[in-house]
PDB file of C-alpha atoms and ligand atoms in Angstrom:
ATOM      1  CA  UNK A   1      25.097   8.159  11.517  1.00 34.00           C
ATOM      2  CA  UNK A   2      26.220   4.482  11.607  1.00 38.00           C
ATOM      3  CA  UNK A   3      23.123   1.977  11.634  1.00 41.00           C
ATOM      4  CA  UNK A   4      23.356  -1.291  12.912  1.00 41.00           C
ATOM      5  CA  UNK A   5      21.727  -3.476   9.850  1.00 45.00           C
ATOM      6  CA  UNK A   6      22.489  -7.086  11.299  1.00 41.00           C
ATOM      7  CA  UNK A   7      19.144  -7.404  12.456  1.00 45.00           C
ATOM      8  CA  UNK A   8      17.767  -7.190   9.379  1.00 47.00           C
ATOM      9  CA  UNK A   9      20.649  -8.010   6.721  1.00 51.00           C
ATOM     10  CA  UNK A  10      21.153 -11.264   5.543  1.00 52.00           C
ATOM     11  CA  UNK A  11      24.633 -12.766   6.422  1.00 43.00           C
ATOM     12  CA  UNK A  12      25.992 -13.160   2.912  1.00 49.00           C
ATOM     13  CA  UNK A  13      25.776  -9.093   2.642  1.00 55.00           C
ATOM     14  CA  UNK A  14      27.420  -8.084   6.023  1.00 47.00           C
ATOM     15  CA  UNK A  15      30.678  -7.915   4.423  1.00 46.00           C
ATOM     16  CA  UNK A  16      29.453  -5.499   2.262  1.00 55.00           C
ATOM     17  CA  UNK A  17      29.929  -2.219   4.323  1.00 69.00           C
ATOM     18  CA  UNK A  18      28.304   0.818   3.729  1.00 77.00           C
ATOM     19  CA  UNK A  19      26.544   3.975   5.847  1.00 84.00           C
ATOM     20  CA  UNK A  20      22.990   4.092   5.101  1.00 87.00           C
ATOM     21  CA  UNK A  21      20.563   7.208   5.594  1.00 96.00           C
ATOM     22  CA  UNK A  22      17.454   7.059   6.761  1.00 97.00           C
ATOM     23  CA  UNK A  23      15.930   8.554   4.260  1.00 96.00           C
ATOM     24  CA  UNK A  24      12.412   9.085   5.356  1.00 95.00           C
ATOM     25  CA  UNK A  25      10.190   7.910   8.296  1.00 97.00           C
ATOM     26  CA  UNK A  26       6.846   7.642   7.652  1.00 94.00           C
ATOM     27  CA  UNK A  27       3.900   6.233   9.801  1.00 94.00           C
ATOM     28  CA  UNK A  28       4.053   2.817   8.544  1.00 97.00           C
ATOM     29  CA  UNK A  29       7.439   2.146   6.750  1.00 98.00           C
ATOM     30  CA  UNK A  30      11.183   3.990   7.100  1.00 98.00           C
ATOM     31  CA  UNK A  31      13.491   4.444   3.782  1.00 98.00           C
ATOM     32  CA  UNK A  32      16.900   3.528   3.954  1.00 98.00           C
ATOM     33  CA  UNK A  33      19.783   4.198   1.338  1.00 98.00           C
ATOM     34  CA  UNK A  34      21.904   1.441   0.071  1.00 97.00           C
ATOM     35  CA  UNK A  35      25.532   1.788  -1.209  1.00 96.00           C
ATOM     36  CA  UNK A  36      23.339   1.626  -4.738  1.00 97.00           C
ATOM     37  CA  UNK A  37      22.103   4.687  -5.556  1.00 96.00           C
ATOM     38  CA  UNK A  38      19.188   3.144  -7.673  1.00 97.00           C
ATOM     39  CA  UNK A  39      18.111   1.133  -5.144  1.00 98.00           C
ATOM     40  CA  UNK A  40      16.622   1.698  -1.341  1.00 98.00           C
ATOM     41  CA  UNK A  41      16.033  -0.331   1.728  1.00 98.00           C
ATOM     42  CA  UNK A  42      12.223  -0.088   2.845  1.00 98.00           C
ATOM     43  CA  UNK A  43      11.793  -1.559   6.788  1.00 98.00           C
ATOM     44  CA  UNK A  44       8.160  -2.294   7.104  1.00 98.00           C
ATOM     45  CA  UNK A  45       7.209  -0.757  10.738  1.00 98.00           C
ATOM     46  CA  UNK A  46       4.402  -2.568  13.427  1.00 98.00           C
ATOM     47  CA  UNK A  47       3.394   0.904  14.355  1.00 98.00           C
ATOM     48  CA  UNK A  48      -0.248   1.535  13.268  1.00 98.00           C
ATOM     49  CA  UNK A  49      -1.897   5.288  12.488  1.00 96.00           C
ATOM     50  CA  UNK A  50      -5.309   6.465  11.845  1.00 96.00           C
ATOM     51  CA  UNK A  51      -7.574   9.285  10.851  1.00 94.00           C
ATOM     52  CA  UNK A  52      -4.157  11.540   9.765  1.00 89.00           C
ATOM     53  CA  UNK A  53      -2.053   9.887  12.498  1.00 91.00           C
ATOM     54  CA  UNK A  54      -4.600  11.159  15.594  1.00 95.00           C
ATOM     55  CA  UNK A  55      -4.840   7.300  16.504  1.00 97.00           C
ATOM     56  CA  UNK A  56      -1.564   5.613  16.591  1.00 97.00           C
ATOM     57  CA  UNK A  57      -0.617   1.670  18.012  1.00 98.00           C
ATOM     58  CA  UNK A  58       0.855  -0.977  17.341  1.00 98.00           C
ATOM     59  CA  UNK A  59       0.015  -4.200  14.802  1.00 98.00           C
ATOM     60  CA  UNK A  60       2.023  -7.089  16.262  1.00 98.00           C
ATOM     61  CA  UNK A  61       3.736  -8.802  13.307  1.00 98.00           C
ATOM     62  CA  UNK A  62       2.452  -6.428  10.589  1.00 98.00           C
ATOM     63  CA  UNK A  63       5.649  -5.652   9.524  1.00 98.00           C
ATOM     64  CA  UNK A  64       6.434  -9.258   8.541  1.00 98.00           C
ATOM     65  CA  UNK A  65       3.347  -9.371   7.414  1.00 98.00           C
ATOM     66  CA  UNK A  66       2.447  -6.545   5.155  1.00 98.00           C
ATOM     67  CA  UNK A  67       6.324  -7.094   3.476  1.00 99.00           C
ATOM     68  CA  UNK A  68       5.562 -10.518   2.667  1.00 98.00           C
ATOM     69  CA  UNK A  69       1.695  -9.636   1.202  1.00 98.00           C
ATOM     70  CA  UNK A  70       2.924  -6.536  -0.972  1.00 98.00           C
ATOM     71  CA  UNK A  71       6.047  -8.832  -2.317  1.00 98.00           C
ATOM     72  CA  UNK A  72       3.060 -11.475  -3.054  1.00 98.00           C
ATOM     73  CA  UNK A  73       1.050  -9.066  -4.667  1.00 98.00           C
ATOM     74  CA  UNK A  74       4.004  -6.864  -6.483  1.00 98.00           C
ATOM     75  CA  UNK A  75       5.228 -10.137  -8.374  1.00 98.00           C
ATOM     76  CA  UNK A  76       1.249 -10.984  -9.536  1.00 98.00           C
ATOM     77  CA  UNK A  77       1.231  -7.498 -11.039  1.00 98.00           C
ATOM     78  CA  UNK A  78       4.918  -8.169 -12.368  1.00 98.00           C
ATOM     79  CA  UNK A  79       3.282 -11.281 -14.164  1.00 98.00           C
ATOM     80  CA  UNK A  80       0.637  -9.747 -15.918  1.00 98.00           C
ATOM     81  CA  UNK A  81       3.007  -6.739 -17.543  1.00 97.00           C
ATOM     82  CA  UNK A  82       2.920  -4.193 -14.321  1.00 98.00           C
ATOM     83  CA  UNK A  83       5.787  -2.433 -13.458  1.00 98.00           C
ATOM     84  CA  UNK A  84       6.608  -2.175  -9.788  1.00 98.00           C
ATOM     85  CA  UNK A  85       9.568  -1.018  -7.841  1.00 98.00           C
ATOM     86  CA  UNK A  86      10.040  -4.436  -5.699  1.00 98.00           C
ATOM     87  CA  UNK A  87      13.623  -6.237  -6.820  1.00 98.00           C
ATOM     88  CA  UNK A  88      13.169  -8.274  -3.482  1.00 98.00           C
ATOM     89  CA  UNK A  89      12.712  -8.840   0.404  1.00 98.00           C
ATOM     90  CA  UNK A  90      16.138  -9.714   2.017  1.00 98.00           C
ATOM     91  CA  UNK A  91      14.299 -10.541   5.335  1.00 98.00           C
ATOM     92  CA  UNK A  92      10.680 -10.413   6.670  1.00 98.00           C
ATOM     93  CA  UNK A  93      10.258  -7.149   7.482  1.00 98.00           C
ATOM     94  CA  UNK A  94      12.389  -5.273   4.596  1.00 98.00           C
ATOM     95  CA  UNK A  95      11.910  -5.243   0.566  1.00 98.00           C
ATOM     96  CA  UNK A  96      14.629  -3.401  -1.704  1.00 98.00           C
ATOM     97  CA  UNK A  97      13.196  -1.503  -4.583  1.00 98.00           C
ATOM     98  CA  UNK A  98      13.962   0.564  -7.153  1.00 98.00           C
ATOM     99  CA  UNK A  99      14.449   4.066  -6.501  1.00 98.00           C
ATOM    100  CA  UNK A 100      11.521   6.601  -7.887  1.00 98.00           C
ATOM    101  CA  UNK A 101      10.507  10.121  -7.010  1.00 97.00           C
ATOM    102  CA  UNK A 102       7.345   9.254  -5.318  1.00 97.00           C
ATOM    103  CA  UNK A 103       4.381  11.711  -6.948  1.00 98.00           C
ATOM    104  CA  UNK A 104       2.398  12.763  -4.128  1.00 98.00           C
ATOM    105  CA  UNK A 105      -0.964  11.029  -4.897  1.00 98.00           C
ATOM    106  CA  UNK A 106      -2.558   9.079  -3.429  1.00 98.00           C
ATOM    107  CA  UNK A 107      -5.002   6.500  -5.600  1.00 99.00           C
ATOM    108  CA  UNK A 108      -8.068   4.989  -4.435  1.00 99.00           C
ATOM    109  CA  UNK A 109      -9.783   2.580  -6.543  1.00 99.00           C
ATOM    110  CA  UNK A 110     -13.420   1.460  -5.039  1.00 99.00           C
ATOM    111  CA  UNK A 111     -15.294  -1.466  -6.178  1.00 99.00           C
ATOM    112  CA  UNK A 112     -17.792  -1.085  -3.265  1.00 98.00           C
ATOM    113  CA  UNK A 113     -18.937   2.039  -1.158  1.00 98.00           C
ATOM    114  CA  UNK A 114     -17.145   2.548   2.173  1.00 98.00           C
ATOM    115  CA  UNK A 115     -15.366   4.987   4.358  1.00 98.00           C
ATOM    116  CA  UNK A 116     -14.485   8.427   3.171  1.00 98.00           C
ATOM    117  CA  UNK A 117     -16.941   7.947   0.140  1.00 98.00           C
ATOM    118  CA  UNK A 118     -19.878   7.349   2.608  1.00 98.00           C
ATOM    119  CA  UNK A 119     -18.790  10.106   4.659  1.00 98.00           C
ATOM    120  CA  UNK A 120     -19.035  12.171   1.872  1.00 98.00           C
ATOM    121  CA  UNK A 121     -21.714  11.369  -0.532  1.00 98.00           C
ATOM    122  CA  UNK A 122     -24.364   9.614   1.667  1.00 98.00           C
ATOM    123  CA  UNK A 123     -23.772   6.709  -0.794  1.00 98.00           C
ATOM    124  CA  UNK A 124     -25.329   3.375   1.577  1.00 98.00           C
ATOM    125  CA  UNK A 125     -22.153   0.683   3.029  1.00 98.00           C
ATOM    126  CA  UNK A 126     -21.995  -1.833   0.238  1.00 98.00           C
ATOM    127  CA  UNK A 127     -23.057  -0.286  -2.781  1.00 98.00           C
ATOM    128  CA  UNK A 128     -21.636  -1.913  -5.743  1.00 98.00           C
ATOM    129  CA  UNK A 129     -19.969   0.739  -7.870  1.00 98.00           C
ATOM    130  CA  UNK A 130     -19.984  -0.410 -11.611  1.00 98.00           C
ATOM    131  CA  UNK A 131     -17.694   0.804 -13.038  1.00 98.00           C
ATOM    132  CA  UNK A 132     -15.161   1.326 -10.158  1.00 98.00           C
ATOM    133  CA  UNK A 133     -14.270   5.124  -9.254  1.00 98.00           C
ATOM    134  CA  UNK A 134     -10.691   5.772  -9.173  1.00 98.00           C
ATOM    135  CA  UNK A 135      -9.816   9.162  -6.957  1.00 98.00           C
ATOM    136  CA  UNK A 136      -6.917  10.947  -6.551  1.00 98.00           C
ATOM    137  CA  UNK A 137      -6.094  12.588  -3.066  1.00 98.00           C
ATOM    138  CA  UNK A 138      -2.795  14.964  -2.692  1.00 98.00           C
ATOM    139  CA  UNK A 139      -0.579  12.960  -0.146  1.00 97.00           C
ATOM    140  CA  UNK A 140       0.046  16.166   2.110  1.00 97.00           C
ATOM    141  CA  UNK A 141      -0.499  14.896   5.884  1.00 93.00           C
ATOM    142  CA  UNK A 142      -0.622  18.814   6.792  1.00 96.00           C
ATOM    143  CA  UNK A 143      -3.737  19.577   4.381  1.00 97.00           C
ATOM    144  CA  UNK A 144      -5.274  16.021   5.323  1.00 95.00           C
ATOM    145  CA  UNK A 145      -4.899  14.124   2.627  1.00 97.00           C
ATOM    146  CA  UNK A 146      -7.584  16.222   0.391  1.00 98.00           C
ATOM    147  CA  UNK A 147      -9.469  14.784  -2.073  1.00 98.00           C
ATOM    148  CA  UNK A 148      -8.492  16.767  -5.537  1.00 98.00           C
ATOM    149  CA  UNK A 149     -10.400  17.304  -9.010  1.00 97.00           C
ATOM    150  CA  UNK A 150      -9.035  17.275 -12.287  1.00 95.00           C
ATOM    151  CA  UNK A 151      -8.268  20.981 -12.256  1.00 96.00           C
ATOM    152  CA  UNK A 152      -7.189  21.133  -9.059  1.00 97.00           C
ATOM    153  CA  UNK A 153      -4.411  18.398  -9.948  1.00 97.00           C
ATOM    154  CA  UNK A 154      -3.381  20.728 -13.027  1.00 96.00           C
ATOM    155  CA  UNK A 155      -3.436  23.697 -10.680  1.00 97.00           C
ATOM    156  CA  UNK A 156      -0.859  22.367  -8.544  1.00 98.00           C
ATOM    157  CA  UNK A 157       1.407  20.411 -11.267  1.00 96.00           C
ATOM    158  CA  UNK A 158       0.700  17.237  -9.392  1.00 96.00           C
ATOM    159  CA  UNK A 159       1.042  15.125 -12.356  1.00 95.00           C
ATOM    160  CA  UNK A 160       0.637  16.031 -16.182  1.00 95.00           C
ATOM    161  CA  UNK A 161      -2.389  15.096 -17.331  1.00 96.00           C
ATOM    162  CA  UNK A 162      -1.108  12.053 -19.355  1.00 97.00           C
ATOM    163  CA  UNK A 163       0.693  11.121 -16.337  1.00 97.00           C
ATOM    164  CA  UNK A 164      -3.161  11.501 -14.668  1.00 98.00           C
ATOM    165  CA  UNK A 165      -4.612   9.274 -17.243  1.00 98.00           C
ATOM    166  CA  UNK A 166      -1.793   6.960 -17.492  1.00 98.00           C
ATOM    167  CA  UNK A 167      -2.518   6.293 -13.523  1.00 98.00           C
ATOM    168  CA  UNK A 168      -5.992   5.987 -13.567  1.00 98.00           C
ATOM    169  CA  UNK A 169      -5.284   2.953 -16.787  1.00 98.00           C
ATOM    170  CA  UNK A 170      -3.031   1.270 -14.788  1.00 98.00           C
ATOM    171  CA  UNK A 171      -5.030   1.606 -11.421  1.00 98.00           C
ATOM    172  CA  UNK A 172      -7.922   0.202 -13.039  1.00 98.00           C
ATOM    173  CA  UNK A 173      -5.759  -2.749 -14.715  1.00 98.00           C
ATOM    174  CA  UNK A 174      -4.491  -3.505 -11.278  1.00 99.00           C
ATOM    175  CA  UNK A 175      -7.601  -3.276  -9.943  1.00 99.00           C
ATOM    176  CA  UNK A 176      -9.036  -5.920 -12.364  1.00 98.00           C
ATOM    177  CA  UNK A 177      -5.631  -8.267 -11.646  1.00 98.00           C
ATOM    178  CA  UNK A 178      -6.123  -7.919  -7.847  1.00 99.00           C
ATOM    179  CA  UNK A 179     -10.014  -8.153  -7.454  1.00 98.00           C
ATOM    180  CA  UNK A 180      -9.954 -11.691  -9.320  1.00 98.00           C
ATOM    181  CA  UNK A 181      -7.169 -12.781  -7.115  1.00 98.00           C
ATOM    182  CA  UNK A 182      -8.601 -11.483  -4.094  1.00 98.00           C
ATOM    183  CA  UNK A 183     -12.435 -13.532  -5.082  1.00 98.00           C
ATOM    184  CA  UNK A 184     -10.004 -16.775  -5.458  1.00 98.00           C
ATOM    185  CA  UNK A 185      -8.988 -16.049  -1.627  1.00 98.00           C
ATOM    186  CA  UNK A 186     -12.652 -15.588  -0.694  1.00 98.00           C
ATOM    187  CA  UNK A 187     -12.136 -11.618  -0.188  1.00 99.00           C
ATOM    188  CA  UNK A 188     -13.877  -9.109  -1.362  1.00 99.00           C
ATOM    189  CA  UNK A 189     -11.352  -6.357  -2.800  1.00 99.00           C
ATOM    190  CA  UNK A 190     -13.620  -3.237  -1.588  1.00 99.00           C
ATOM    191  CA  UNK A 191     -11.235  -0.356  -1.718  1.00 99.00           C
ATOM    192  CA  UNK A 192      -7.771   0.272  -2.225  1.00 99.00           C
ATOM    193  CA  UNK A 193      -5.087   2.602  -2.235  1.00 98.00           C
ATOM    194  CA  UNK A 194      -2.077   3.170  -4.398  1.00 99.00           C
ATOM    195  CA  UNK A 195       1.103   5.136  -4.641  1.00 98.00           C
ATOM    196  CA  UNK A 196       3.318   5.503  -8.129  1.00 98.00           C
ATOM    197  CA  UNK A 197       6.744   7.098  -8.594  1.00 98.00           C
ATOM    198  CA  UNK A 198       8.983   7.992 -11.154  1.00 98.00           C
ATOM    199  CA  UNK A 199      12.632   5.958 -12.343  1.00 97.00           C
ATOM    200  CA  UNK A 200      15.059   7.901 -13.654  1.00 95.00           C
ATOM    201  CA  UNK A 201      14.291   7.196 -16.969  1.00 96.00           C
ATOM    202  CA  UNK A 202      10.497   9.161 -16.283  1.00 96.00           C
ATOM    203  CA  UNK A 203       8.563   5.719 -16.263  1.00 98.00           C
ATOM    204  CA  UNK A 204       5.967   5.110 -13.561  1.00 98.00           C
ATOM    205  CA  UNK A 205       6.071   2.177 -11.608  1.00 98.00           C
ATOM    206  CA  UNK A 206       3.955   1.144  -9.066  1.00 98.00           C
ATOM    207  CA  UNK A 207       5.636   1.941  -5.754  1.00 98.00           C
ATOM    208  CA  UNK A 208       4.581   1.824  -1.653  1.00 98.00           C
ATOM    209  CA  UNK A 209       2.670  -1.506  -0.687  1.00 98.00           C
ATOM    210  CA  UNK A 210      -0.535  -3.637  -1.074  1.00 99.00           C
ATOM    211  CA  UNK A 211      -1.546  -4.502   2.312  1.00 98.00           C
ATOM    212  CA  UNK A 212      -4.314  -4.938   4.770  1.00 98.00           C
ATOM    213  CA  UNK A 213      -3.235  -1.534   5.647  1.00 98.00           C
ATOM    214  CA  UNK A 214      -3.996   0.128   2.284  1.00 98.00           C
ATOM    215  CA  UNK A 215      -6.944  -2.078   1.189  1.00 98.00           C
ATOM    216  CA  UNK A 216     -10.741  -3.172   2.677  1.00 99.00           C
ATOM    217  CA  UNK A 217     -10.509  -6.442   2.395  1.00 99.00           C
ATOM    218  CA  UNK A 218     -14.330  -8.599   3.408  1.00 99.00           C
ATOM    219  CA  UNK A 219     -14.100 -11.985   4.380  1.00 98.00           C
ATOM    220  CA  UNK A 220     -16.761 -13.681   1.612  1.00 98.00           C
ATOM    221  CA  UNK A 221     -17.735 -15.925   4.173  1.00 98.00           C
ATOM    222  CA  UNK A 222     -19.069 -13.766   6.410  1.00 98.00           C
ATOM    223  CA  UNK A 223     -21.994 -11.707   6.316  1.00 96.00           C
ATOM    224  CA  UNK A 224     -21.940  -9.771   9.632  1.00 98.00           C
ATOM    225  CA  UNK A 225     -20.461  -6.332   8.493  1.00 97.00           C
ATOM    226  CA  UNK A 226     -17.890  -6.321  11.656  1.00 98.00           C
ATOM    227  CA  UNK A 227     -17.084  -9.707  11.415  1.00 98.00           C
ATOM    228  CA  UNK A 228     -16.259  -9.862   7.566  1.00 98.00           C
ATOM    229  CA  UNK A 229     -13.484  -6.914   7.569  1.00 98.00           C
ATOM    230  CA  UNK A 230      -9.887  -8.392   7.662  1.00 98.00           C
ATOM    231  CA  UNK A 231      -8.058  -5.049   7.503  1.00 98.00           C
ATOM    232  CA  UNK A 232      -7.139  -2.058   9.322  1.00 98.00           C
ATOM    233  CA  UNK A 233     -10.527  -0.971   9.655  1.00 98.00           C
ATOM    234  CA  UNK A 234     -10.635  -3.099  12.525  1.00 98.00           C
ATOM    235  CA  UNK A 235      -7.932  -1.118  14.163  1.00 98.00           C
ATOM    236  CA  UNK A 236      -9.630   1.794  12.816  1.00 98.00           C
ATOM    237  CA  UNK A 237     -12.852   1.133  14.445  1.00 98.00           C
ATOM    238  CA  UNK A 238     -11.689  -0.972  17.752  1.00 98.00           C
ATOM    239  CA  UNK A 239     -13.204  -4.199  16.219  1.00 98.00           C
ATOM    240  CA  UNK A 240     -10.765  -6.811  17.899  1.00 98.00           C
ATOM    241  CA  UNK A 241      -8.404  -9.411  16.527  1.00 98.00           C
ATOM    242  CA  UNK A 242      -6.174  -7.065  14.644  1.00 98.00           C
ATOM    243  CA  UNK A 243      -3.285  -9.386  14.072  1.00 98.00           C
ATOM    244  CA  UNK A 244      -5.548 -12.508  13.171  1.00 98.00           C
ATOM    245  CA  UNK A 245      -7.120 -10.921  10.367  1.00 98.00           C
ATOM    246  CA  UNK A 246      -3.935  -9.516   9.063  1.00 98.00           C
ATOM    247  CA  UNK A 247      -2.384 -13.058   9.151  1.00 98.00           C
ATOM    248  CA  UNK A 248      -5.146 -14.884   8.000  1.00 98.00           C
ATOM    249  CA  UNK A 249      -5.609 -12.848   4.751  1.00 98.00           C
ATOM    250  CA  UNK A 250      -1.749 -12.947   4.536  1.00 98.00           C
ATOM    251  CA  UNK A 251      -2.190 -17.029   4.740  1.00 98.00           C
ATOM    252  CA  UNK A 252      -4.995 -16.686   1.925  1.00 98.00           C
ATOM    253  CA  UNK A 253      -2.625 -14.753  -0.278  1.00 98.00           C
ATOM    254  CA  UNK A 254       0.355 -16.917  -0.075  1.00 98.00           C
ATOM    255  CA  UNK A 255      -1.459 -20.235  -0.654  1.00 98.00           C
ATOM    256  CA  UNK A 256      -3.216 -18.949  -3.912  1.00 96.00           C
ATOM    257  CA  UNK A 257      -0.511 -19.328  -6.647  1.00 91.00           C
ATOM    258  CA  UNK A 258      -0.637 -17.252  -9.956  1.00 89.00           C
TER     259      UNK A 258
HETATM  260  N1  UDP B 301      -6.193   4.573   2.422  1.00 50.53           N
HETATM  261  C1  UDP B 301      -4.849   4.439   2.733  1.00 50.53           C
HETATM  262  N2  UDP B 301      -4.176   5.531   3.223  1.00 50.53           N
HETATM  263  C2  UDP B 301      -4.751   6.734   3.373  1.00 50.53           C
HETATM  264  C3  UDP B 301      -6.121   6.874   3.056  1.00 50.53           C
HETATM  265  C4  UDP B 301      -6.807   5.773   2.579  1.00 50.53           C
HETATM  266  O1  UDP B 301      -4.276   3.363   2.579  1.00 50.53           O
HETATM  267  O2  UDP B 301      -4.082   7.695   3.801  1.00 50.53           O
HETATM  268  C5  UDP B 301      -6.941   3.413   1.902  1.00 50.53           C
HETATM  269  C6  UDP B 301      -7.942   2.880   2.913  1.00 50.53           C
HETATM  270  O3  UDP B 301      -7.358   1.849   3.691  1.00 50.53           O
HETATM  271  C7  UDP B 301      -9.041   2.360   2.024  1.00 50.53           C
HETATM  272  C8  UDP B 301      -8.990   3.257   0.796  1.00 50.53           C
HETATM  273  O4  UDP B 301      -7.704   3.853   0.783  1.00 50.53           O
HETATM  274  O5  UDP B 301      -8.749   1.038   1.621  1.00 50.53           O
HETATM  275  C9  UDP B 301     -10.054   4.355   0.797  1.00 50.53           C
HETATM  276  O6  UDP B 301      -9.980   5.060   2.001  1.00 50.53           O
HETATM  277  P1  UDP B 301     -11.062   6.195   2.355  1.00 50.53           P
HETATM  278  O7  UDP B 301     -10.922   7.322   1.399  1.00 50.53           O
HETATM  279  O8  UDP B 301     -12.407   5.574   2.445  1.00 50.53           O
HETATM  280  O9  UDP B 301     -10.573   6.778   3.707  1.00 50.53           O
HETATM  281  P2  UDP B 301     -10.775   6.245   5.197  1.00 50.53           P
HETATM  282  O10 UDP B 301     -12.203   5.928   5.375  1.00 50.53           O
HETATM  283  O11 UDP B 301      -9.881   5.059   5.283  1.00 50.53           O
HETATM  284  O12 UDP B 301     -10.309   7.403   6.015  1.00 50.53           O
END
């Protein structure tokens, strides 16, 4: 199949023709090949999904917007020695990066009780968590997205386990890099999410995005627990002003240099 790319090509590469694949659609971003095998096209979607996918709308601008915040974010973590698959963003809403094997994990880092873990544990909104737990869900929409255990990760040859304890170093050293940066914004960096894949050479790189979509993000300034989230919780939970809070965090991110 032929796809149009002019809407989201820069003119210096039109003359280069090729027929790219979609690759993959997922809920938030579709995967495009390039005439580079190494490399792939990722088009950052507006369409927004919750709870597995049973809510689904649509973010006006958070395409742009979560592009532009992840290529922020992927060349801070470049700086301080983090490998990531971002080369670069040819237009708002698209970023080419390397090509990995994506592992299918899903890694939460949580600096402060929320969500899921509260769900789960009882554990009160807002507890601190000292020093921060770092999960590891299988990313398998069908199952739910289950939360796994260190055997259970073996079981299923998810990762070997220096693979699992290279992850959890670097999701902690990213964690560190992004919760200062995020306190120089004036957010709170409560949760996060990350996905990692493989180069061809069996390295890991940090892959996916960082984005209001994948973090909780708490406006420092306020203290009203609805007014102080600036992510997708407020989709999530029907809190109002979507799009502002996604652009204003995206405004804090860009003006703090690193
Ligand atoms: N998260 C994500 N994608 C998922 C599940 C979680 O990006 O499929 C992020 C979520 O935005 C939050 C963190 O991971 O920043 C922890 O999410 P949690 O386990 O609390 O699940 P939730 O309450 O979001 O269902």
């Amino acid at each position: 199949m032929q796809i149009c790319l002019t809407h989201f090509l820069p003119f210096a590469m039109l003359h280069i023709m090729f027929t790219p694949q979609k690759l993959y659609e997922g809920k938030a971003k579709i995967l495009y090949t390039t005439d580079d095998p190494t490399i792939l096209l990722t088009v950052f979607k507006d369409d927004a999904t919750a709870f597995n996918a049973q809510k689904r709308g649509t973010i006006v601008g958070k395409g742009d917007i979560n592009c532009a915040m992840s290529q922020h974010l992927f060349r801070l973590l470049e700086t301080q020695g983090m490998a990531t698959h971002l080369i670069d963003c040819p237009t708002p809403n698209t970023m080419r990066v390397r090509a990995v094997k994506i592992l299918p994990l899903e890694v939460v880092v949580r600096n402060i009780a929320a969500g899921s873990l509260c769900q789960q544990t009882g554990l009160e909104l807002g507890t601190s968590l000292t020093p921060p737990l770092v999960e590891f869900y299988y990313k398998n929409d069908a199952l739910g997205d289950p939360l796994l255990t260190g055997d259970r990760l073996q079981l299923l040859h998810l990762a070997t386990p220096a693979q699992v304890a290279q992850l959890r170093t670097m999701a902690l050293q990213i964690n560190a890099v992004l919760s200062e940066f995020f306190d120089k914004c004036g957010i709170t960096l409560v949760d996060f999410k990350l996905e990692f894949g493989l180069d061809q050479q069996q390295t890991i790189l940090l892959a996916d995005e960082i984005s209001p979509d994948t973090c909780r993000l708490w406006n420092q300034a306020e203290s009203d627990p609805n007014l102080r989230v600036m992510d997708k919780d407020r989709f999530r939970r029907d809190l109002g002003q979507v799009e502002e809070a996604y652009q204003r965090v995206l405004e804090r991110v860009l003006a703090q240099d690193f």
